Every structure is written in structure tokens, then in C-alpha cells.
């Protein structure tokens, strides 16, 4: 029999999930930022290709993807502020509520983006 | 006894047998009222297989020697009732995570306690020659309250087993040792504040903590090592800015 492969159930608590989301959104943004900068550079160098790209972004699927990115960015930002508050302000016992507030802020930003999307 | 008595309720308990590699072996144990997980393990060792290795001493939640992984969660087994963990009549008991397995349910806690030493988790009297007879410590003072909040640690290793940062970085001092250092940093009778903060600020110290809060979620004494570590993060940064570190 191999090593001790049993589920680590101790990870299943809200603040751990907040950590997982923060890490995942960070990685996703790290992939997105170079793409973002590249397309911006197109606007300067090759206006025609950039316009074609902008047309592509009118596609509802791409719009959904953009909303997801806004959600990730807002979530990562709010999560970072949560950590700074946790570590540099006095301890507060309502940590789970702080995680919920963080998620709420991210969701609100995502919704605002979708509502303002043409 | 009449033949119509219902059969005695049974519990299927799977217990880790072996060292780092091994397997979970199922045993059938009669279910009793107020039975603890430690009662079940003791029953298996006394009645079914005397070669089962495990550790306990006080049986009343004081010594910190009986911690094991119960259905994936580290717990003090002498104070964990089977009713609370065996929803479906099954319990899986393994050794604590993040420590070398000696055999079966017994882990080597030496690395855990060595880290308390590395973290300078021992009291250093500021008044070594005893010239001052009594230290006056107002119980309501901020520092004393911060120290009191972390002082009841029984050294069970539950927090250490729950901590992912320990799993990722085997040098990390861990929640219990850092919690101990935080009590000393807040102890006005301690004379080694700078050493404590320097040890806590090191490569394997408080700044490694990701604030996952697993330690505080599972500490059987209800302590909050995450808050202690956050306190160390603040104090070490303040000392650094003041040029004391
Ligand atoms: S809060 Fe820090 S010490 Fe506690 S479990 Fe998480 S990473 Fe480990
Ligand atoms: S802090 Fe809590 S979980 Fe960690 S060793 Fe002390 S009593 Fe056990
Ligand atoms: S046997 Fe002492 S704490 Fe459980």
C-alpha cells in the first residue's frame, strides 16, 4: 500500500477557500496581464488589427469572459485588502464575515460591469 | 437475555497501520454511550490487536499527547466523542499530519518541540539575580491580556498538523511555537524581547504564515495562533522600522 492518501478535510473551512480563490485569481490575472498589455500595444502599432480585436470583444461570450476578469480583479484586490487588514490592524473575530464581505464586493463589481456593458 | 434484543450497535473504525507507508485496517467495535475516539483506539489495542501503537496519558484534555487525525481532521481524541464524528457509523483514524510516523498512530513530535526552542519559546527572566522580589503585572493590562490569550496551550500539535505552510515548508516554525513566542513578547517579566522578535522574524518565522486560520479553527483549547502570528508580524515590522531588529 502506498502513502497516506486520505482527504485533508481540515482544509474545508471558509477562510481556506478565501485563500484558494485569492491564489487562483492571482494566477489567472498573471496570465491575463501580458495578453492585456499585448493588445494595448496593438492599438499603438497596428490600429487595424486592434479594431478587429475590439469587434471580436463585442461577442457576448467574450463579454462574459471580460466580466469574469473584472470579477477576478475585484476579488483579488478585495482579498488583498482583507489580508492587510487582518495582519496590520487589530484582530477581529468576525473573519468569516470579512470573507463574505470580500466576496460581496467582488460580485458587485462584476455585476456593475455587466450592467454597464453595451 | 431474550433472543429478540436488537443487535449491539457497531462502529466500523479504520485505523492506520504502518509507518509512512501502510494501510487503513478496518475493525469492528461496539458502540457505547459517551464513547470517545480514544476509547475506541484503546479497545482495539486491548481486545483486538495488542500491537497497535498509539499515545495518551491524562485522558482529560490536559497532557496533549493523544492527538490523531480523525476523518481527515486533527483532534484531541480523549475529548472527541464518537457521536460527533461518526455520522455514518464510520471513523477513519490516522496519525497526525506533518510529523514523521513512528508507527501506526504514534508520531515523532521531536521536530515540533525542537521548533519551540528555535523560536526561543522559553521564558527568560529579566530579573535573573532576583533583586526584585515581585513583578507587578496588572492583570487587566493590554500586554497581560494578550499573553493570557495564548497561555493555555497543551502542546498537542493539532494546529501544527492542520497547517499547510508547515506541509509546504518543513522549516516553518509553525503556529504553536509562534503562539508561545507571542505570549513571551507580551510578558513584561521577560527580558529577551529582542531575541524573541528576531527569531519570529526569521526566514522560517511569522512572515511565512498565510493566515489560513486552520490552526485556530482546530485548536482544541480554542486558542488563536493566527492572531498571535499577526501580532508578531506587526511587532516585528514596528521594531524593524524603529531600527531595533
Ligand atoms: S494561520 Fe498561519 S500558522 Fe495558522 S494554519 Fe494558517 S498558515 Fe499555519
Ligand atoms: S495552540 Fe492549540 S492546537 Fe496548537 S499545540 Fe497548543 S493547544 Fe494544541
Ligand atoms: S490524553 Fe491527555 S490530552 Fe488527551
GROMACS .gro file of C-alpha atoms and ligand atoms in nm:
model
  383
    1UNK     CA    1   0.000   0.000   0.000
    2UNK     CA    2   0.118   0.347  -0.079
    3UNK     CA    3   0.145   0.659   0.133
    4UNK     CA    4  -0.127   0.803   0.347
    5UNK     CA    5  -0.368   0.928   0.088
    6UNK     CA    6  -0.669   1.041   0.281
    7UNK     CA    7  -0.865   1.357   0.228
    8UNK     CA    8  -0.736   1.658   0.420
    9UNK     CA    9  -1.078   1.757   0.549
   10UNK     CA   10  -0.923   2.022   0.771
   11UNK     CA   11  -0.889   2.242   0.460
   12UNK     CA   12  -1.263   2.270   0.426
   13UNK     CA   13  -1.330   2.597   0.608
   14UNK     CA   14  -1.431   2.938   0.469
   15UNK     CA   15  -1.103   3.117   0.524
   16UNK     CA   16  -0.912   2.841   0.343
   17UNK     CA   17  -1.146   2.879   0.047
   18UNK     CA   18  -1.076   3.251   0.054
   19UNK     CA   19  -0.707   3.166   0.027
   20UNK     CA   20  -0.771   2.928  -0.266
   21UNK     CA   21  -0.972   3.195  -0.453
   22UNK     CA   22  -0.703   3.454  -0.388
   23UNK     CA   23  -0.431   3.225  -0.520
   24UNK     CA   24  -0.636   3.115  -0.823
   25UNK     CA   25  -0.736   3.472  -0.916
   26UNK     CA   26  -0.374   3.580  -0.879
   27UNK     CA   27  -0.256   3.310  -1.119
   28UNK     CA   28  -0.536   3.386  -1.367
   29UNK     CA   29  -0.450   3.756  -1.361
   30UNK     CA   30  -0.083   3.679  -1.411
   31UNK     CA   31  -0.182   3.503  -1.734
   32UNK     CA   32  -0.419   3.783  -1.837
   33UNK     CA   33  -0.196   4.086  -1.782
   34UNK     CA   34   0.057   4.005  -2.061
   35UNK     CA   35  -0.232   3.947  -2.305
   36UNK     CA   36  -0.383   4.277  -2.198
   37UNK     CA   37  -0.059   4.467  -2.250
   38UNK     CA   38  -0.006   4.300  -2.587
   39UNK     CA   39  -0.348   4.404  -2.719
   40UNK     CA   40  -0.291   4.757  -2.589
   41UNK     CA   41   0.034   4.769  -2.780
   42UNK     CA   42  -0.162   4.677  -3.094
   43UNK     CA   43  -0.362   4.999  -3.054
   44UNK     CA   44  -0.040   5.194  -3.098
   45UNK     CA   45   0.132   4.982  -3.360
   46UNK     CA   46  -0.142   4.829  -3.574
   47UNK     CA   47  -0.469   5.019  -3.546
   48UNK     CA   48  -0.648   4.794  -3.796
   49UNK     CA   49  -0.575   4.475  -3.607
   50UNK     CA   50  -0.672   4.644  -3.285
   51UNK     CA   51  -1.009   4.747  -3.433
   52UNK     CA   52  -1.067   4.390  -3.546
   53UNK     CA   53  -0.987   4.279  -3.194
   54UNK     CA   54  -1.232   4.530  -3.048
   55UNK     CA   55  -1.501   4.394  -3.280
   56UNK     CA   56  -1.430   4.046  -3.153
   57UNK     CA   57  -1.479   4.167  -2.795
   58UNK     CA   58  -1.839   4.264  -2.881
   59UNK     CA   59  -1.914   3.891  -2.888
   60UNK     CA   60  -2.134   3.812  -2.583
   61UNK     CA   61  -1.914   3.520  -2.488
   62UNK     CA   62  -1.611   3.744  -2.478
   63UNK     CA   63  -1.816   3.998  -2.278
   64UNK     CA   64  -1.885   3.723  -2.026
   65UNK     CA   65  -1.515   3.648  -2.015
   66UNK     CA   66  -1.442   4.013  -1.952
   67UNK     CA   67  -1.693   4.023  -1.666
   68UNK     CA   68  -1.513   3.722  -1.521
   69UNK     CA   69  -1.184   3.909  -1.541
   70UNK     CA   70  -1.336   4.211  -1.365
   71UNK     CA   71  -1.467   3.972  -1.101
   72UNK     CA   72  -1.122   3.816  -1.058
   73UNK     CA   73  -0.951   4.152  -1.037
   74UNK     CA   74  -1.202   4.290  -0.786
   75UNK     CA   75  -1.184   3.968  -0.585
   76UNK     CA   76  -0.806   3.971  -0.582
   77UNK     CA   77  -0.798   4.336  -0.477
   78UNK     CA   78  -1.059   4.296  -0.203
   79UNK     CA   79  -0.888   3.977  -0.085
   80UNK     CA   80  -0.555   4.158  -0.064
   81UNK     CA   81  -0.712   4.436   0.141
   82UNK     CA   82  -0.866   4.171   0.367
   83UNK     CA   83  -0.522   4.021   0.432
   84UNK     CA   84  -0.364   4.360   0.501
   85UNK     CA   85  -0.642   4.440   0.747
   86UNK     CA   86  -0.607   4.100   0.914
   87UNK     CA   87  -0.234   4.133   0.957
   88UNK     CA   88  -0.185   4.503   1.026
   89UNK     CA   89  -0.498   4.604   1.217
   90UNK     CA   90  -0.622   4.464   1.547
   91UNK     CA   91  -0.757   4.110   1.530
   92UNK     CA   92  -1.128   4.080   1.467
   93UNK     CA   93  -1.329   3.772   1.549
   94UNK     CA   94  -1.567   3.800   1.255
   95UNK     CA   95  -1.320   3.669   0.995
   96UNK     CA   96  -1.582   3.465   0.811
   97UNK     CA   97  -1.797   3.776   0.771
   98UNK     CA   98  -1.495   3.961   0.633
   99UNK     CA   99  -1.454   3.685   0.374
  100UNK     CA  100  -1.823   3.720   0.286
  101UNK     CA  101  -1.786   4.099   0.251
  102UNK     CA  102  -1.484   4.045   0.024
  103UNK     CA  103  -1.686   3.813  -0.200
  104UNK     CA  104  -1.974   4.060  -0.198
  105UNK     CA  105  -1.752   4.344  -0.317
  106UNK     CA  106  -1.613   4.127  -0.597
  107UNK     CA  107  -1.960   4.016  -0.707
  108UNK     CA  108  -2.088   4.375  -0.702
  109UNK     CA  109  -1.802   4.489  -0.924
  110UNK     CA  110  -1.868   4.206  -1.170
  111UNK     CA  111  -2.240   4.291  -1.182
  112UNK     CA  112  -2.173   4.662  -1.228
  113UNK     CA  113  -1.951   4.579  -1.524
  114UNK     CA  114  -2.217   4.358  -1.683
  115UNK     CA  115  -2.488   4.620  -1.630
  116UNK     CA  116  -2.278   4.887  -1.795
  117UNK     CA  117  -2.176   4.662  -2.084
  118UNK     CA  118  -2.334   4.789  -2.406
  119UNK     CA  119  -3.143  -1.204   2.773
  120UNK     CA  120  -3.425  -1.267   2.533
  121UNK     CA  121  -3.341  -1.357   2.173
  122UNK     CA  122  -3.536  -1.055   2.050
  123UNK     CA  123  -3.282  -0.798   2.176
  124UNK     CA  124  -3.161  -0.579   1.889
  125UNK     CA  125  -2.802  -0.648   1.790
  126UNK     CA  126  -2.549  -0.431   1.967
  127UNK     CA  127  -2.474  -0.122   1.756
  128UNK     CA  128  -2.134  -0.142   1.600
  129UNK     CA  129  -1.885   0.104   1.468
  130UNK     CA  130  -1.656   0.031   1.178
  131UNK     CA  131  -1.329   0.200   1.258
  132UNK     CA  132  -1.043   0.212   1.010
  133UNK     CA  133  -0.706   0.260   1.174
  134UNK     CA  134  -0.376   0.340   1.004
  135UNK     CA  135  -0.128   0.053   1.041
  136UNK     CA  136   0.230   0.101   0.932
  137UNK     CA  137   0.472   0.385   0.904
  138UNK     CA  138   0.488   0.646   0.625
  139UNK     CA  139   0.353   0.372   0.404
  140UNK     CA  140   0.092   0.136   0.531
  141UNK     CA  141  -0.283   0.093   0.509
  142UNK     CA  142  -0.608   0.159   0.689
  143UNK     CA  143  -0.729  -0.161   0.855
  144UNK     CA  144  -1.098  -0.194   0.950
  145UNK     CA  145  -1.203  -0.309   1.299
  146UNK     CA  146  -1.549  -0.359   1.445
  147UNK     CA  147  -1.602  -0.202   1.783
  148UNK     CA  148  -1.918  -0.199   1.995
  149UNK     CA  149  -2.075   0.143   2.018
  150UNK     CA  150  -2.116   0.278   2.371
  151UNK     CA  151  -2.266   0.589   2.516
  152UNK     CA  152  -2.026   0.881   2.563
  153UNK     CA  153  -1.753   0.681   2.392
  154UNK     CA  154  -1.452   0.886   2.287
  155UNK     CA  155  -1.229   0.822   1.987
  156UNK     CA  156  -0.951   0.736   2.232
  157UNK     CA  157  -1.182   0.476   2.395
  158UNK     CA  158  -1.222   0.312   2.054
  159UNK     CA  159  -0.848   0.305   1.987
  160UNK     CA  160  -0.781   0.166   2.336
  161UNK     CA  161  -1.045  -0.102   2.283
  162UNK     CA  162  -0.881  -0.214   1.960
  163UNK     CA  163  -0.540  -0.226   2.124
  164UNK     CA  164  -0.659  -0.409   2.438
  165UNK     CA  165  -0.909  -0.651   2.291
  166UNK     CA  166  -0.831  -0.699   1.922
  167UNK     CA  167  -0.467  -0.627   1.837
  168UNK     CA  168  -0.216  -0.555   2.115
  169UNK     CA  169   0.048  -0.450   1.861
  170UNK     CA  170  -0.135  -0.125   1.779
  171UNK     CA  171   0.084   0.174   1.870
  172UNK     CA  172  -0.066   0.499   1.994
  173UNK     CA  173  -0.007   0.754   2.266
  174UNK     CA  174  -0.209   0.901   2.550
  175UNK     CA  175  -0.164   0.989   2.915
  176UNK     CA  176  -0.418   1.203   3.101
  177UNK     CA  177  -0.744   1.117   2.919
  178UNK     CA  178  -0.888   1.451   3.033
  179UNK     CA  179  -0.753   1.702   2.782
  180UNK     CA  180  -0.451   1.824   2.976
  181UNK     CA  181  -0.139   1.649   2.851
  182UNK     CA  182  -0.173   1.698   2.476
  183UNK     CA  183  -0.041   1.353   2.384
  184UNK     CA  184  -0.345   1.188   2.225
  185UNK     CA  185  -0.393   1.392   1.907
  186UNK     CA  186  -0.470   1.198   1.588
  187UNK     CA  187  -0.630   1.262   1.251
  188UNK     CA  188  -0.997   1.169   1.272
  189UNK     CA  189  -1.187   1.162   0.941
  190UNK     CA  190  -0.928   1.398   0.794
  191UNK     CA  191  -0.928   1.649   1.081
  192UNK     CA  192  -0.668   1.670   1.359
  193UNK     CA  193  -0.832   1.630   1.701
  194UNK     CA  194  -0.755   1.554   2.066
  195UNK     CA  195  -0.904   1.207   2.078
  196UNK     CA  196  -0.964   1.182   2.454
  197UNK     CA  197  -1.213   1.470   2.435
  198UNK     CA  198  -1.364   1.388   2.097
  199UNK     CA  199  -1.689   1.195   2.127
  200UNK     CA  200  -1.754   0.931   1.863
  201UNK     CA  201  -2.109   1.068   1.823
  202UNK     CA  202  -1.966   1.393   1.697
  203UNK     CA  203  -1.750   1.246   1.424
  204UNK     CA  204  -1.916   0.920   1.317
  205UNK     CA  205  -2.216   1.049   1.126
  206UNK     CA  206  -2.237   0.744   0.901
  207UNK     CA  207  -2.108   0.491   1.153
  208UNK     CA  208  -1.757   0.503   1.007
  209UNK     CA  209  -1.449   0.657   1.157
  210UNK     CA  210  -1.107   0.671   0.998
  211UNK     CA  211  -0.820   0.734   1.238
  212UNK     CA  212  -0.468   0.816   1.126
  213UNK     CA  213  -0.157   0.971   1.275
  214UNK     CA  214  -0.113   1.349   1.279
  215UNK     CA  215  -0.003   1.510   0.955
  216UNK     CA  216   0.331   1.697   0.920
  217UNK     CA  217   0.523   1.479   1.165
  218UNK     CA  218   0.719   1.159   1.093
  219UNK     CA  219   0.517   0.848   1.172
  220UNK     CA  220   0.693   0.623   1.423
  221UNK     CA  221   0.432   0.351   1.395
  222UNK     CA  222   0.057   0.334   1.346
  223UNK     CA  223  -0.092   0.632   1.532
  224UNK     CA  224   0.225   0.745   1.710
  225UNK     CA  225   0.418   1.030   1.550
  226UNK     CA  226   0.759   1.170   1.634
  227UNK     CA  227   0.690   1.507   1.795
  228UNK     CA  228   1.059   1.598   1.831
  229UNK     CA  229   1.065   1.828   1.524
  230UNK     CA  230   0.757   2.007   1.662
  231UNK     CA  231   0.917   2.074   2.001
  232UNK     CA  232   1.260   2.150   1.852
  233UNK     CA  233   1.093   2.438   1.674
  234UNK     CA  234   0.973   2.582   2.005
  235UNK     CA  235   1.340   2.604   2.102
  236UNK     CA  236   1.441   2.752   1.767
  237UNK     CA  237   1.165   3.009   1.808
  238UNK     CA  238   1.307   3.097   2.153
  239UNK     CA  239   0.983   2.980   2.307
  240UNK     CA  240   1.115   2.986   2.662
  241UNK     CA  241   1.085   3.243   2.937
  242UNK     CA  242   1.398   3.448   3.003
  243UNK     CA  243   1.368   3.631   3.336
  244UNK     CA  244   1.455   3.999   3.307
  245UNK     CA  245   1.547   3.988   3.673
  246UNK     CA  246   1.787   3.696   3.670
  247UNK     CA  247   1.953   3.775   4.000
  248UNK     CA  248   1.620   3.805   4.179
  249UNK     CA  249   1.681   4.151   4.316
  250UNK     CA  250   1.326   4.249   4.261
  251UNK     CA  251   1.108   4.014   4.464
  252UNK     CA  252   0.776   4.060   4.295
  253UNK     CA  253   0.693   4.165   3.944
  254UNK     CA  254   0.384   4.381   3.941
  255UNK     CA  255   0.173   4.284   3.643
  256UNK     CA  256  -0.170   4.446   3.625
  257UNK     CA  257  -0.396   4.159   3.511
  258UNK     CA  258  -0.608   4.398   3.305
  259UNK     CA  259  -0.317   4.545   3.112
  260UNK     CA  260  -0.316   4.508   2.736
  261UNK     CA  261   0.006   4.305   2.731
  262UNK     CA  262  -0.105   4.068   3.004
  263UNK     CA  263  -0.436   4.006   2.829
  264UNK     CA  264  -0.253   3.932   2.503
  265UNK     CA  265  -0.023   3.688   2.685
  266UNK     CA  266  -0.310   3.527   2.874
  267UNK     CA  267  -0.499   3.465   2.549
  268UNK     CA  268  -0.232   3.221   2.432
  269UNK     CA  269  -0.101   3.074   2.754
  270UNK     CA  270  -0.322   2.763   2.782
  271UNK     CA  271  -0.151   2.568   2.502
  272UNK     CA  272  -0.113   2.197   2.584
  273UNK     CA  273   0.139   2.127   2.307
  274UNK     CA  274  -0.085   1.876   2.133
  275UNK     CA  275   0.034   1.957   1.780
  276UNK     CA  276  -0.318   1.977   1.634
  277UNK     CA  277  -0.254   2.324   1.491
  278UNK     CA  278   0.080   2.214   1.351
  279UNK     CA  279  -0.083   1.915   1.179
  280UNK     CA  280  -0.357   2.138   1.034
  281UNK     CA  281  -0.116   2.399   0.896
  282UNK     CA  282  -0.049   2.381   0.521
  283UNK     CA  283   0.251   2.611   0.545
  284UNK     CA  284   0.421   2.350   0.767
  285UNK     CA  285   0.343   2.093   0.497
  286UNK     CA  286   0.492   2.317   0.225
  287UNK     CA  287   0.797   2.440   0.417
  288UNK     CA  288   0.931   2.191   0.668
  289UNK     CA  289   1.140   2.465   0.832
  290UNK     CA  290   0.840   2.681   0.919
  291UNK     CA  291   0.826   2.723   1.296
  292UNK     CA  292   0.451   2.666   1.299
  293UNK     CA  293   0.154   2.805   1.489
  294UNK     CA  294   0.221   2.662   1.837
  295UNK     CA  295   0.582   2.779   1.865
  296UNK     CA  296   0.497   3.126   1.731
  297UNK     CA  297   0.195   3.150   1.961
  298UNK     CA  298   0.429   3.075   2.251
  299UNK     CA  299   0.673   3.345   2.138
  300UNK     CA  300   0.387   3.596   2.122
  301UNK     CA  301   0.296   3.524   2.486
  302UNK     CA  302   0.660   3.594   2.583
  303UNK     CA  303   0.681   3.913   2.377
  304UNK     CA  304   0.383   4.035   2.580
  305UNK     CA  305   0.522   3.919   2.914
  306UNK     CA  306   0.661   4.223   3.096
  307UNK     CA  307   0.878   3.995   3.313
  308UNK     CA  308   1.059   3.852   3.009
  309UNK     CA  309   1.397   4.003   2.933
  310UNK     CA  310   1.458   3.876   2.580
  311UNK     CA  311   1.201   4.062   2.373
  312UNK     CA  312   1.452   4.146   2.100
  313UNK     CA  313   1.567   3.782   2.068
  314UNK     CA  314   1.209   3.661   2.055
  315UNK     CA  315   1.118   3.908   1.781
  316UNK     CA  316   1.437   3.830   1.587
  317UNK     CA  317   1.360   3.457   1.597
  318UNK     CA  318   0.999   3.519   1.493
  319UNK     CA  319   1.105   3.747   1.207
  320UNK     CA  320   1.348   3.493   1.056
  321UNK     CA  321   1.311   3.307   0.726
  322UNK     CA  322   1.103   3.031   0.880
  323UNK     CA  323   0.905   3.260   1.108
  324UNK     CA  324   0.583   3.456   1.130
  325UNK     CA  325   0.603   3.616   0.786
  326UNK     CA  326   0.563   3.272   0.626
  327UNK     CA  327   0.213   3.237   0.767
  328UNK     CA  328  -0.064   3.271   0.506
  329UNK     CA  329  -0.332   3.340   0.768
  330UNK     CA  330  -0.528   3.033   0.658
  331UNK     CA  331  -0.661   3.010   1.012
  332UNK     CA  332  -0.661   2.630   1.016
  333UNK     CA  333  -0.469   2.643   1.345
  334UNK     CA  334  -0.733   2.850   1.522
  335UNK     CA  335  -1.017   2.653   1.364
  336UNK     CA  336  -0.900   2.325   1.515
  337UNK     CA  337  -0.707   2.417   1.831
  338UNK     CA  338  -0.889   2.214   2.098
  339UNK     CA  339  -0.815   2.480   2.359
  340UNK     CA  340  -0.976   2.747   2.147
  341UNK     CA  341  -0.652   2.943   2.115
  342UNK     CA  342  -0.591   3.172   1.821
  343UNK     CA  343  -0.238   3.129   1.685
  344UNK     CA  344  -0.335   3.324   1.370
  345UNK     CA  345  -0.399   3.635   1.580
  346UNK     CA  346  -0.075   3.575   1.773
  347UNK     CA  347   0.119   3.547   1.447
  348UNK     CA  348  -0.050   3.861   1.311
  349UNK     CA  349   0.064   4.033   1.632
  350UNK     CA  350   0.420   3.914   1.568
  351UNK     CA  351   0.403   4.041   1.211
  352UNK     CA  352   0.305   4.386   1.336
  353UNK     CA  353   0.559   4.396   1.619
  354UNK     CA  354   0.848   4.272   1.403
  355UNK     CA  355   0.770   4.532   1.137
  356UNK     CA  356   0.744   4.807   1.401
  357UNK     CA  357   1.076   4.703   1.557
  358UNK     CA  358   1.238   4.697   1.214
  359UNK     CA  359   1.116   5.050   1.141
  360UNK     CA  360   1.245   5.165   1.479
  361UNK     CA  361   1.581   5.010   1.392
  362UNK     CA  362   1.564   4.760   1.678
  363UNK     CA  363   1.586   4.444   1.470
  364LIG     S1  364  -0.283   3.080   1.015
  364LIG    FE1  365  -0.067   3.055   0.970
  364LIG     S2  366   0.008   2.916   1.127
  364LIG    FE2  367  -0.216   2.902   1.130
  364LIG     S3  368  -0.261   2.728   0.997
  364LIG    FE3  369  -0.263   2.911   0.872
  364LIG     S4  370  -0.061   2.932   0.784
  364LIG    FE4  371  -0.050   2.788   0.957
  365LIG     S1  372  -0.203   2.603   2.009
  365LIG    FE1  373  -0.377   2.468   2.043
  365LIG     S2  374  -0.364   2.314   1.882
  365LIG    FE2  375  -0.166   2.414   1.892
  365LIG     S3  376  -0.042   2.285   2.026
  365LIG    FE3  377  -0.134   2.446   2.155
  365LIG     S4  378  -0.324   2.356   2.230
  365LIG    FE4  379  -0.258   2.227   2.061
  366LIG     S1  380  -0.479   1.202   2.670
  366LIG    FE1  381  -0.404   1.389   2.755
  366LIG     S2  382  -0.496   1.538   2.623
  366LIG    FE2  383  -0.583   1.353   2.551
   0.00000   0.00000   0.00000
